Structures are given as structure tokens and as C-alpha cells.
Tab-separated table of C-alpha atoms in Angstrom:
chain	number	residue	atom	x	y	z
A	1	UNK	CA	-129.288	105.169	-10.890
A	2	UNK	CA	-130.959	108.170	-12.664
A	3	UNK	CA	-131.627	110.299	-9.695
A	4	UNK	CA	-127.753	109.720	-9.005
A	5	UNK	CA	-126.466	110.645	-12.293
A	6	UNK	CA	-128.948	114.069	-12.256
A	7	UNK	CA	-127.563	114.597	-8.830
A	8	UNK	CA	-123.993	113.994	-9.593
A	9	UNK	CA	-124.495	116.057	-12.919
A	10	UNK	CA	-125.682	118.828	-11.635
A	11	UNK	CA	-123.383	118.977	-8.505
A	12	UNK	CA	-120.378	119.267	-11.142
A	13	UNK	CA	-122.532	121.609	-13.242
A	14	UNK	CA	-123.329	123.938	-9.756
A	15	UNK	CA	-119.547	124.237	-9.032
A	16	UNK	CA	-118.472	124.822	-12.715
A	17	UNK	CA	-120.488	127.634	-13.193
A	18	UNK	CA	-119.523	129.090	-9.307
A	19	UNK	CA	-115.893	128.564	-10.102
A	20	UNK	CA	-116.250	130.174	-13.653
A	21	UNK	CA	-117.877	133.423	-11.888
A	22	UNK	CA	-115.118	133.711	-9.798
A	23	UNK	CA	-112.486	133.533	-11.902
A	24	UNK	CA	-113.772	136.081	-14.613
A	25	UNK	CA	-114.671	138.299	-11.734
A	26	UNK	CA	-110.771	138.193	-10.726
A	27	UNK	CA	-109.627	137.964	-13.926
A	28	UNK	CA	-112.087	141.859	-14.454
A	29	UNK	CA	-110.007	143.473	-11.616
A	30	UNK	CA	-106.485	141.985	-12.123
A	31	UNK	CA	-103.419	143.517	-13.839
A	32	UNK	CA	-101.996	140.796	-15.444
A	33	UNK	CA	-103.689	140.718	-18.745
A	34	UNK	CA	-100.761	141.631	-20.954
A	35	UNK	CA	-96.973	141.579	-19.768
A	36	UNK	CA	-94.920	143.863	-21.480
A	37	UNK	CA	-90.921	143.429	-20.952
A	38	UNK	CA	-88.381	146.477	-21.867
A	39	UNK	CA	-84.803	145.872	-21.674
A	40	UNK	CA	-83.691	148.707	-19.341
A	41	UNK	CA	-79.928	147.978	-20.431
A	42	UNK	CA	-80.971	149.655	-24.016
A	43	UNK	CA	-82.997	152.269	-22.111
A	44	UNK	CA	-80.072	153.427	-20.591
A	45	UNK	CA	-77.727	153.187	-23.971
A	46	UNK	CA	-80.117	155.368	-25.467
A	47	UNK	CA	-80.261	157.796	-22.324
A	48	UNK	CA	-83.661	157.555	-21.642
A	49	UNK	CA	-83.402	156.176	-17.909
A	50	UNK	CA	-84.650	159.431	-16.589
A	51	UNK	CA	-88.326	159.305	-18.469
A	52	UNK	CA	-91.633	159.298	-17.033
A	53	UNK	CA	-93.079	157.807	-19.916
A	54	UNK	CA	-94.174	154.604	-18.926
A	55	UNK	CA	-93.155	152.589	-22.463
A	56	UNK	CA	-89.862	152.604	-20.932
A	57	UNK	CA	-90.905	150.535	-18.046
A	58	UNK	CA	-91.239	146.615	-17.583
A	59	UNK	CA	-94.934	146.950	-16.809
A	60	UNK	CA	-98.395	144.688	-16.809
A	61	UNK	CA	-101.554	146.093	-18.269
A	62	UNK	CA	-104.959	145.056	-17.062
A	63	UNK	CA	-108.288	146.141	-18.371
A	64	UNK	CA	-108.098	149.479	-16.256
A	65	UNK	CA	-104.464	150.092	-15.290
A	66	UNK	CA	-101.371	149.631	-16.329
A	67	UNK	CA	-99.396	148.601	-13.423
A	68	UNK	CA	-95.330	148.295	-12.411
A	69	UNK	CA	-94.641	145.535	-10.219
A	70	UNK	CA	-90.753	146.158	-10.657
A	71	UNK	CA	-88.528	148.365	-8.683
A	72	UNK	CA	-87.363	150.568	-12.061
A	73	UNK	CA	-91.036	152.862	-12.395
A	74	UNK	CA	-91.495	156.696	-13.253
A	75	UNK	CA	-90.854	158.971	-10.162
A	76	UNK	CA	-93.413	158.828	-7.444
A	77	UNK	CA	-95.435	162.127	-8.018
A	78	UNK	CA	-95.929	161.718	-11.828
A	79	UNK	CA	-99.283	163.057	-12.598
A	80	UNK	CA	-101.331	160.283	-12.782
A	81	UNK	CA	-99.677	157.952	-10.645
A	82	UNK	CA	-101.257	156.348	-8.000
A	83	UNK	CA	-100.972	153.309	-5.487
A	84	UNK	CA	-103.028	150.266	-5.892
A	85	UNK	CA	-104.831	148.036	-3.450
A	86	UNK	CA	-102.147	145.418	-3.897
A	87	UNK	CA	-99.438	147.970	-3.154
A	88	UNK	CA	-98.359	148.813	-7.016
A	89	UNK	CA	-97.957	152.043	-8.970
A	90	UNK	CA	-100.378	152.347	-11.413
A	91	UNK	CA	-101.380	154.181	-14.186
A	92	UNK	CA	-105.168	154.349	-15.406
A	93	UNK	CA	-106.141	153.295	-18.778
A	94	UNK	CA	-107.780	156.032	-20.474
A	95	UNK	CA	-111.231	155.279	-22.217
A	96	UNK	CA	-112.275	158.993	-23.134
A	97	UNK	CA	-115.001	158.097	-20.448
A	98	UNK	CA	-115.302	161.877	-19.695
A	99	UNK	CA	-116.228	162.759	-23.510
A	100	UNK	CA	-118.164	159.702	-23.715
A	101	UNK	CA	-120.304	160.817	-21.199
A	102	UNK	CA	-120.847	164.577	-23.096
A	103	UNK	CA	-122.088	162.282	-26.351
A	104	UNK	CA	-118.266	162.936	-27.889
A	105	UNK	CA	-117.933	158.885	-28.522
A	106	UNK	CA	-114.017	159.527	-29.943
A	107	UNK	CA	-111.816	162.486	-29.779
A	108	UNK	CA	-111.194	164.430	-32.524
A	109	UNK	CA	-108.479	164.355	-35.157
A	110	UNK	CA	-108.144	160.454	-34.465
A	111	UNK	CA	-107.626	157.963	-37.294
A	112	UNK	CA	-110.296	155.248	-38.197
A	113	UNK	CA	-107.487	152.532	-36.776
A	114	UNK	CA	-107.752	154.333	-33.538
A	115	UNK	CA	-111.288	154.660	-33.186
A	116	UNK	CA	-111.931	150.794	-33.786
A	117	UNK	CA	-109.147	150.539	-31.295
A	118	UNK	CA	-110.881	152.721	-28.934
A	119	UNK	CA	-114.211	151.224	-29.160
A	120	UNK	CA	-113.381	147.737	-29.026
A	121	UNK	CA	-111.257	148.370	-25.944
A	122	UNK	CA	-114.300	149.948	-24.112
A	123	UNK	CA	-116.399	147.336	-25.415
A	124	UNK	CA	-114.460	144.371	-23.473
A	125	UNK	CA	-115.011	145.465	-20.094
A	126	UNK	CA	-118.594	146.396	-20.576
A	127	UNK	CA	-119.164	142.335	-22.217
A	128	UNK	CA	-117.841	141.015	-19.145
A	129	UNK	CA	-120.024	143.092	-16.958
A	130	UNK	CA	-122.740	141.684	-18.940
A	131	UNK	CA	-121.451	138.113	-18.589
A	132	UNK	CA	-121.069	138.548	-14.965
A	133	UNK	CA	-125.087	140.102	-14.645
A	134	UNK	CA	-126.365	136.856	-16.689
A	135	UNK	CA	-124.151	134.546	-14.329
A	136	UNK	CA	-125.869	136.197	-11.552
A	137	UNK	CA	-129.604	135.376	-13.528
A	138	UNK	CA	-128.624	131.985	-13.700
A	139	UNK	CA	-127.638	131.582	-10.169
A	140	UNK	CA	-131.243	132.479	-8.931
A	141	UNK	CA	-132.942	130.671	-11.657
A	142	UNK	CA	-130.583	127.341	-11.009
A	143	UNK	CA	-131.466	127.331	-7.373
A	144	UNK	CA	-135.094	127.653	-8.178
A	145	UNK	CA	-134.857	124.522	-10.692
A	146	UNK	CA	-132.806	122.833	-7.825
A	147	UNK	CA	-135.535	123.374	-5.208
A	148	UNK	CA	-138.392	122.421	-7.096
A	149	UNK	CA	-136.369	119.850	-9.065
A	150	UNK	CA	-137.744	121.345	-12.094
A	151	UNK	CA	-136.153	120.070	-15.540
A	152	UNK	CA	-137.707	122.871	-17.236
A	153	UNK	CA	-136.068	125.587	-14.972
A	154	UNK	CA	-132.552	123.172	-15.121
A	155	UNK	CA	-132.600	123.674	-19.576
A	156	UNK	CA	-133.980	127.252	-19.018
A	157	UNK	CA	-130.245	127.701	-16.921
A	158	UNK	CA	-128.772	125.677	-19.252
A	159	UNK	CA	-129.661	128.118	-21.788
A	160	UNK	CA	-128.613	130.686	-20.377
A	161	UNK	CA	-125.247	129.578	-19.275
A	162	UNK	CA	-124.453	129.119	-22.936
A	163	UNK	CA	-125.442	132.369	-23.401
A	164	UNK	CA	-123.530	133.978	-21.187
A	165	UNK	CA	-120.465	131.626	-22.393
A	166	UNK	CA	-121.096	133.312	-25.693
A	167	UNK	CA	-121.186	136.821	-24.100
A	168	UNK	CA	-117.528	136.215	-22.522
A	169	UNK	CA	-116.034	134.661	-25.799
A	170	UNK	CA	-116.915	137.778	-27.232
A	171	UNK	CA	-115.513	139.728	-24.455
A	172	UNK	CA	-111.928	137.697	-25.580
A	173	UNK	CA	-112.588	138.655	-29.267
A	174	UNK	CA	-113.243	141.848	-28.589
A	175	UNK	CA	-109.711	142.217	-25.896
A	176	UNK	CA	-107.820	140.210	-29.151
A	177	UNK	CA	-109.059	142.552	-31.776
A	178	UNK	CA	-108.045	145.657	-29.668
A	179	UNK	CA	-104.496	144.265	-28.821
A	180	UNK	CA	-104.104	143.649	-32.745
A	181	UNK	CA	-104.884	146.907	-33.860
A	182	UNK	CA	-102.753	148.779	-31.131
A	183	UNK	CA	-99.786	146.584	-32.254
A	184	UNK	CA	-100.725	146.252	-35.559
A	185	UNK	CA	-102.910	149.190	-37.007
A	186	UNK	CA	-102.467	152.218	-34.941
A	187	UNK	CA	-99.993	155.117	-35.709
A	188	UNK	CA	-100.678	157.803	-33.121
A	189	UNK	CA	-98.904	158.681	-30.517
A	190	UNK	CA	-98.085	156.325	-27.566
A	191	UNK	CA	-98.593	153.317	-30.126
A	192	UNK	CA	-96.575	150.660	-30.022
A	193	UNK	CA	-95.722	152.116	-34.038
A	194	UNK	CA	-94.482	155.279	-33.145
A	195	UNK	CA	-91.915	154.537	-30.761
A	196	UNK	CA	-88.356	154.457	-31.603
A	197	UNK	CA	-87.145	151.434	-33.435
A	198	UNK	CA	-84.537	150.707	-30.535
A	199	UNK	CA	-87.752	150.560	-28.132
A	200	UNK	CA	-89.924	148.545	-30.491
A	201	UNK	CA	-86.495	146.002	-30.612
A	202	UNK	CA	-86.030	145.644	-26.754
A	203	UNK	CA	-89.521	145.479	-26.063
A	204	UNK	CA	-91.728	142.104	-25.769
A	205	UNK	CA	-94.999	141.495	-25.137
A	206	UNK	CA	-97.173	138.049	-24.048
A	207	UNK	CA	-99.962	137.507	-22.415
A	208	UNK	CA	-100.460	137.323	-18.233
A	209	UNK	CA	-102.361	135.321	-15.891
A	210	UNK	CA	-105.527	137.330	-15.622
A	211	UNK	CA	-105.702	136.491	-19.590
A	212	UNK	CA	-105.775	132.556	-18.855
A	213	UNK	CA	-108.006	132.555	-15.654
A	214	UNK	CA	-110.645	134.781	-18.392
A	215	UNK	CA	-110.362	132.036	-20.798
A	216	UNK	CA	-110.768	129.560	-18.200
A	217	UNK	CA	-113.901	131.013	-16.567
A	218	UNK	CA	-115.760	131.405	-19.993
A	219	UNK	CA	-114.857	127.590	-21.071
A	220	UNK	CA	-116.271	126.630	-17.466
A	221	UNK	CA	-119.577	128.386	-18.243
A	222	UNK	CA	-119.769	126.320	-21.371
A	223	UNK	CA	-119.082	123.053	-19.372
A	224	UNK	CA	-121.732	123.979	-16.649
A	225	UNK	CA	-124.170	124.686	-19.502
A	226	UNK	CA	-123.574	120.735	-20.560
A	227	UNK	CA	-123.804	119.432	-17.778
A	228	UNK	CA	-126.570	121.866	-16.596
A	229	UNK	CA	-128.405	120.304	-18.966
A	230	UNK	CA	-127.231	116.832	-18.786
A	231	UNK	CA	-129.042	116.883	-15.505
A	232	UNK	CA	-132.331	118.129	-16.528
A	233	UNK	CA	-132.373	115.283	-18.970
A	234	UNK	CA	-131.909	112.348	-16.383
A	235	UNK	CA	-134.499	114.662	-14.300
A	236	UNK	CA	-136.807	114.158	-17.050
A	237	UNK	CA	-136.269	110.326	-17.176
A	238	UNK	CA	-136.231	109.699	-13.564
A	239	UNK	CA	-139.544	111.827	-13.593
A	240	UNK	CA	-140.746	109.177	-16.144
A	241	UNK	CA	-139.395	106.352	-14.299
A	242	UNK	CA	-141.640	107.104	-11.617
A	243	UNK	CA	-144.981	108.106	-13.343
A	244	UNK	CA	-144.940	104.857	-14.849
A	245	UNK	CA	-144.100	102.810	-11.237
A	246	UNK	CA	-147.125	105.429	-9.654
A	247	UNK	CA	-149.223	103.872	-12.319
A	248	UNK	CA	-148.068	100.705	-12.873
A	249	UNK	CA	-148.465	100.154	-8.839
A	250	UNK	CA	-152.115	102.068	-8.886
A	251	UNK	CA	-152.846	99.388	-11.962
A	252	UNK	CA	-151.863	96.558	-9.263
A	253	UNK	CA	-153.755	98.526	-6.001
A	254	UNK	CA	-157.051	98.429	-8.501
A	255	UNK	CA	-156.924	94.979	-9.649
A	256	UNK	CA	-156.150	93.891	-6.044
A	257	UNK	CA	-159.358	95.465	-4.973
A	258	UNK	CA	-161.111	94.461	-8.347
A	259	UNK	CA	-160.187	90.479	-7.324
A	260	UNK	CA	-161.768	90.700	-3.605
A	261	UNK	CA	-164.101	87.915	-3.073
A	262	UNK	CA	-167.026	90.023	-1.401
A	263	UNK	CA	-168.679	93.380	-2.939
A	264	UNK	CA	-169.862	95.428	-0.414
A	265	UNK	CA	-173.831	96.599	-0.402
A	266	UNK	CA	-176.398	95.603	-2.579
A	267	UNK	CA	-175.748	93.992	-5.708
A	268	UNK	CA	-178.923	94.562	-7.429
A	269	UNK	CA	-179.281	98.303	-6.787
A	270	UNK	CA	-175.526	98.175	-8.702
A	271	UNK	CA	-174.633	99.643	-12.241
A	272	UNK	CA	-171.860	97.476	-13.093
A	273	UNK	CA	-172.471	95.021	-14.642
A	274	UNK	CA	-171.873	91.222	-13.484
A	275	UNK	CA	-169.577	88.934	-14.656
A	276	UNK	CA	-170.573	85.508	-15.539
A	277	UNK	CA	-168.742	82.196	-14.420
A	278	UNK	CA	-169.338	79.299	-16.758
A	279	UNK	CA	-169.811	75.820	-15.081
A	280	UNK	CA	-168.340	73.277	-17.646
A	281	UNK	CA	-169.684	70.498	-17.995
A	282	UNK	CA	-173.231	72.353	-17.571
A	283	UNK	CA	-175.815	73.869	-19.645
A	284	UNK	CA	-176.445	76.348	-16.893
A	285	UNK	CA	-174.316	79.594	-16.321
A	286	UNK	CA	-173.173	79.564	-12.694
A	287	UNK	CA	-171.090	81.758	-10.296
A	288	UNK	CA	-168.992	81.260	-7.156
A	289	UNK	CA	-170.876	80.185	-4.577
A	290	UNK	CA	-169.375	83.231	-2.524
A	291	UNK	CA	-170.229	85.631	-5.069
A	292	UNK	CA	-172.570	88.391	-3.059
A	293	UNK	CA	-176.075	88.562	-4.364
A	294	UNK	CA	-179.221	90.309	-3.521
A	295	UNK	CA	-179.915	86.707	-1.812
A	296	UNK	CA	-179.065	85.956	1.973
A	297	UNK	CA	-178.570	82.174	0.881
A	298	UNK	CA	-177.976	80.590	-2.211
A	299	UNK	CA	-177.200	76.508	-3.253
A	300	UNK	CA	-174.143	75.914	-4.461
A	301	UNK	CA	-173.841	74.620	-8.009
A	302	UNK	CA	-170.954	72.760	-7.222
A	303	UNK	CA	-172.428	70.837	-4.378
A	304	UNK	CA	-173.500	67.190	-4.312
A	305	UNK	CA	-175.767	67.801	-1.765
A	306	UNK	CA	-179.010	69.763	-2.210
A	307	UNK	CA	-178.851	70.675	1.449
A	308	UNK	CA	-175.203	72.480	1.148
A	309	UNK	CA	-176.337	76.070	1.428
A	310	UNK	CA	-174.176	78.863	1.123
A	311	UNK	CA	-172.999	81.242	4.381
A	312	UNK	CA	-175.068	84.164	4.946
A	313	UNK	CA	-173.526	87.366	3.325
A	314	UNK	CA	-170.846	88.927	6.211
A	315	UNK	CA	-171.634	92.276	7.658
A	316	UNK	CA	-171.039	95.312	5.373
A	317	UNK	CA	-169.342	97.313	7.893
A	318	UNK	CA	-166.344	94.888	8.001
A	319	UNK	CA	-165.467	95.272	4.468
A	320	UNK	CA	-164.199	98.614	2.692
A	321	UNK	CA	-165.991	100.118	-0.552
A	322	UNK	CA	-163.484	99.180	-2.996
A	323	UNK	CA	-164.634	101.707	-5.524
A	324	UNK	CA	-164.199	104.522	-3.152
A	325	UNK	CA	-160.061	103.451	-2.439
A	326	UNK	CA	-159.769	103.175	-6.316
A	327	UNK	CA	-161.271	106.274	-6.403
A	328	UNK	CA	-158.362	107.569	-3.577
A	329	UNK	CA	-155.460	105.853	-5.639
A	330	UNK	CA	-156.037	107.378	-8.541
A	331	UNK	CA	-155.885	110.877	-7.143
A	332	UNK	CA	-153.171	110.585	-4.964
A	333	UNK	CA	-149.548	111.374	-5.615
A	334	UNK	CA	-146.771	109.040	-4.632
């Protein structure tokens, strides 16, 4: 029953954590994170149709474009605009990369609002990175545990898988801190703050698809690091289970061989000691009258009859030294 349950366990725990790399992967290098909705019939009241900005535009942001999957989209040929791999105009986000790189780590003349902003939207996509490298750690390590059916190796994944769970939770806190201070915090320009108050009125933003398979990929990893490490625990029991059979059926091989009738060479050249056999009813200690001695015939004590003299010892070749298989069963494995 145990080596189902660690099998079964860690089956579910091998998928979860699969699945959960998969879907924060996607999730990385969608555009769905954030929808944001403008109502183009106020666009056009306020005579701003003909803009190339793209706040005007029903549009979805990811973590490195902002995409517009609708027909209404600034003019093919707007600097910056390009086509996607899925066929969309995009714009890309812009993480100062360029004066990151040169050691500048925020441009100049920005508030202290927009630098947190800044920093905790480049930190996001670096955490997931991260989370995705650690995933790719456990993967190795897991198979290794697997294939040597090593508990140790099984809570050393385990471990990590938390970690990593950890790393893309605060990936998400990071991405929800960033979104609150653009909406929230930031007055600069291109801020949701410093747009007209029409725009700010017609415009609505929730959250995409690419947001919930994130979520769902991080509370996967947490699930495969339970039952990760559910497994390694009926591992370690099954493991015991069957130490104690190997030496509860070694105990039974050895006291099998201990209760043989004959002893194999001589007796009196022998270090172990002898047991003694009481006769009740006697004075005189006595043994089986099979009992192997240095003698080739011996009277039975048991006998009526003086004459009743014991079989001659068997040949030594047909019996097995008993010490030696002990010897064999208690170094072998089963």
C-alpha cells in the first residue's frame, strides 16, 4: 500500500510541477496581463481619433509589450510599432535597459514614485526568470531522486519547489506593487494621472489571462512541493517496511539453520559452546541421541535396551556449514 501511495504521490507531484512550468513560461511571453478598455465613442467627442498615442487605444499589456488586438490601433508606420509573432501590433515596454546597461539605473529628473515604479517593473520579469532556472534545478534533481528512489533527493526537490513557489509569489507582488504605483502614485507623463479627466473616465482596466495562468503556475509549484514531499515520506516508510521484513526473514533463515538436527564437522575442535538437554526424571544430563559428537556411536539415554546404539554420524559432505549461509544472509541485500 505504501509503495502505491509514494508512487501515486509523486506521479501527481511530477505533473504539477511540469504543468506549473509551462504555464508561467506562457504566462512570461503572453500579452494578456492587464486589459485596458477606452471608449473610442469619447475619443472621438473629444477629437482625438487621429492620435498615435496609444492611451487612446483598447489595448493589452504584457510584461514586454503592449499589444492591440482590435481593429482601431495607431497608423501602421508609427515609430515603434512592430508586428508580433501572433500577428498583433505591438508596442515595446520600455525598461531604460539601454541606461541600465551604462550603470544609469533611472533616468534623470524622475520622481521617487517613478523610480520604485521603474524598478519594481524590471524586477518582475527578472523573478520569473529565476523561478523558471530553479524549476529547471528541480527537474534534474527530481529525476535523480526518482531513479534511485532516494527520499533524501525527493525532500531536497521538495525544498526547492517551495522555494521557487516563493520566488514566483514574489514575482506577483512585485507585478501588483508596480501596477499600484502607475495607477496610484505616479504623475509623469504617460501615467495613468496625467491624462485628461475625460480619458481617465472612459478608460477601464482588469486583469487578463496571462495574469491567472501566472497565479496558477506558482500555486501548482506549491502543490508539487506537498506532494513532492508527501512521497518521500511513504518512501521512507516503505524503506522501513522492508528493512524490518529483510531482517525479520534473516532472523527466521538463522534460526532455521540454528534448529538443524546435525552440525557439520567436528564437535570437539568447536568454540561454541554446547547446549545441554535435561533428561527428567534423571540425575544425569543427557542430549538427543542424534546430537553429533566427537563419537561415531553413542547409547541412547532414552533406550530400554542397552544394545540400542545410535546411527553412525552421516557424511559431512551431504550437509551445508550452517554458519557459513548465516554468514551469507546477513550480508546480502533483499
Amino acid at each position: 500500500m505504501s509503495q502505491c501511495c509514494s508512487l501515486i504521490v509523486l506521479c501527481i507531484g511530477g505533473v504539477a510541477a511540469l504543468t506549473a512550468m509551462a504555464l508561467v513560461a506562457i504566462a512570461t511571453n503572453t500579452d494578456h496581463w492587464t486589459h485596458t478598455m477606452v471608449d473610442r465613442g469619447a475619443v472621438i467627442d473629444n477629437k482625438m481619433e487621429d492620435s498615435m498615442e496609444g492611451q487612446f487605444y483598447t489595448r493589452s499589456r504584457g510584461l514586454f509589450r503592449v499589444c492591440f488586438p482590435e481593429n482601431e490601433r495607431p497608423q501602421v508606420g508609427t515609430p515603434g510599432l512592430f508586428l508580433s509573432l501572433v500577428e498583433e501590433w505591438c508596442f515595446s515596454r520600455e525598461y531604460e535597459i539601454t541606461s541600465l546597461l551604462r550603470g544609469v539605473w533611472h533616468p534623470a529628473n524622475m520622481s521617487h514614485h517613478g523610480i520604485v515604479q521603474l524598478q519594481l517593473s524590471r524586477t518582475t520579469p527578472c523573478l520569473l526568470a529565476l523561478y523558471l532556472f530553479i524549476m529547471c534545478i528541480v527537474g534534474i534533481l527530481g529525476l535523480s531522486g526518482c531513479w534511485n528512489q532516494s527520499a533524501n533527493k525527493l525532500i531536497a526537490t521538495a525544498a526547492f519547489q517551495l522555494f521557487a513557489a516563493l520566488v514566483g509569489a514574489c514575482a506577483m507582488a512585485t507585478w501588483h506593487a508596480a501596477l499600484f504605483m502607475e495607477m496610484e502614485k505616479v504623475h509623469e507623463a504617460g501615467f495613468p494621472l496625467t491624462w485628461p479627466l475625460w480619458l481617465q473616465r472612459s478608460t477601464s482596466v482588469g486583469t487578463g489571462w496571462s495574469y491567472i495562468l501566472a497565479w496558477s503556475g506558482v500555486c501548482l509549484t506549491l502543490l508539487a512541493s506537498l506532494a513532492t514531499s508527501a512521497s518521500s515520506i511513504c518512501l521512507r516508510a516503505q524503506r522501513r517496511d522492508w528493512e524490518e521484513n529483510t531482517m525479520r526473514m534473516k532472523l527466521k533463515m538463522s534460526s532455521m539453520f540454528a534448529g538443524h538436527t546435525f552440525y557439520p564437522g567436528d564437535m570437539s575442535s568447536s568454540t561454541t559452546p554446547l547446549p545441554e538437554y535435561i533428561n527428567y526424571g534423571s540425575d544425569y544430563p543427557t542430549m538427543p541421541a542424534n546430537y553429533p559428537t566427537k563419537y561415531r556411536n553413542i547409547r541412547s539415554p532414552m533406550g530400554s535396551s542397552r544394545g540400542n546404539i545410535a546411527e553412525e554420524y552421516p557424511d559431512q559432505s551431504a550437509f551445508v556449514d550452517y554458519k557459513k549461509v548465516v554468514g551469507q544472509l546477513e550480508n546480502s541485500k533483499f
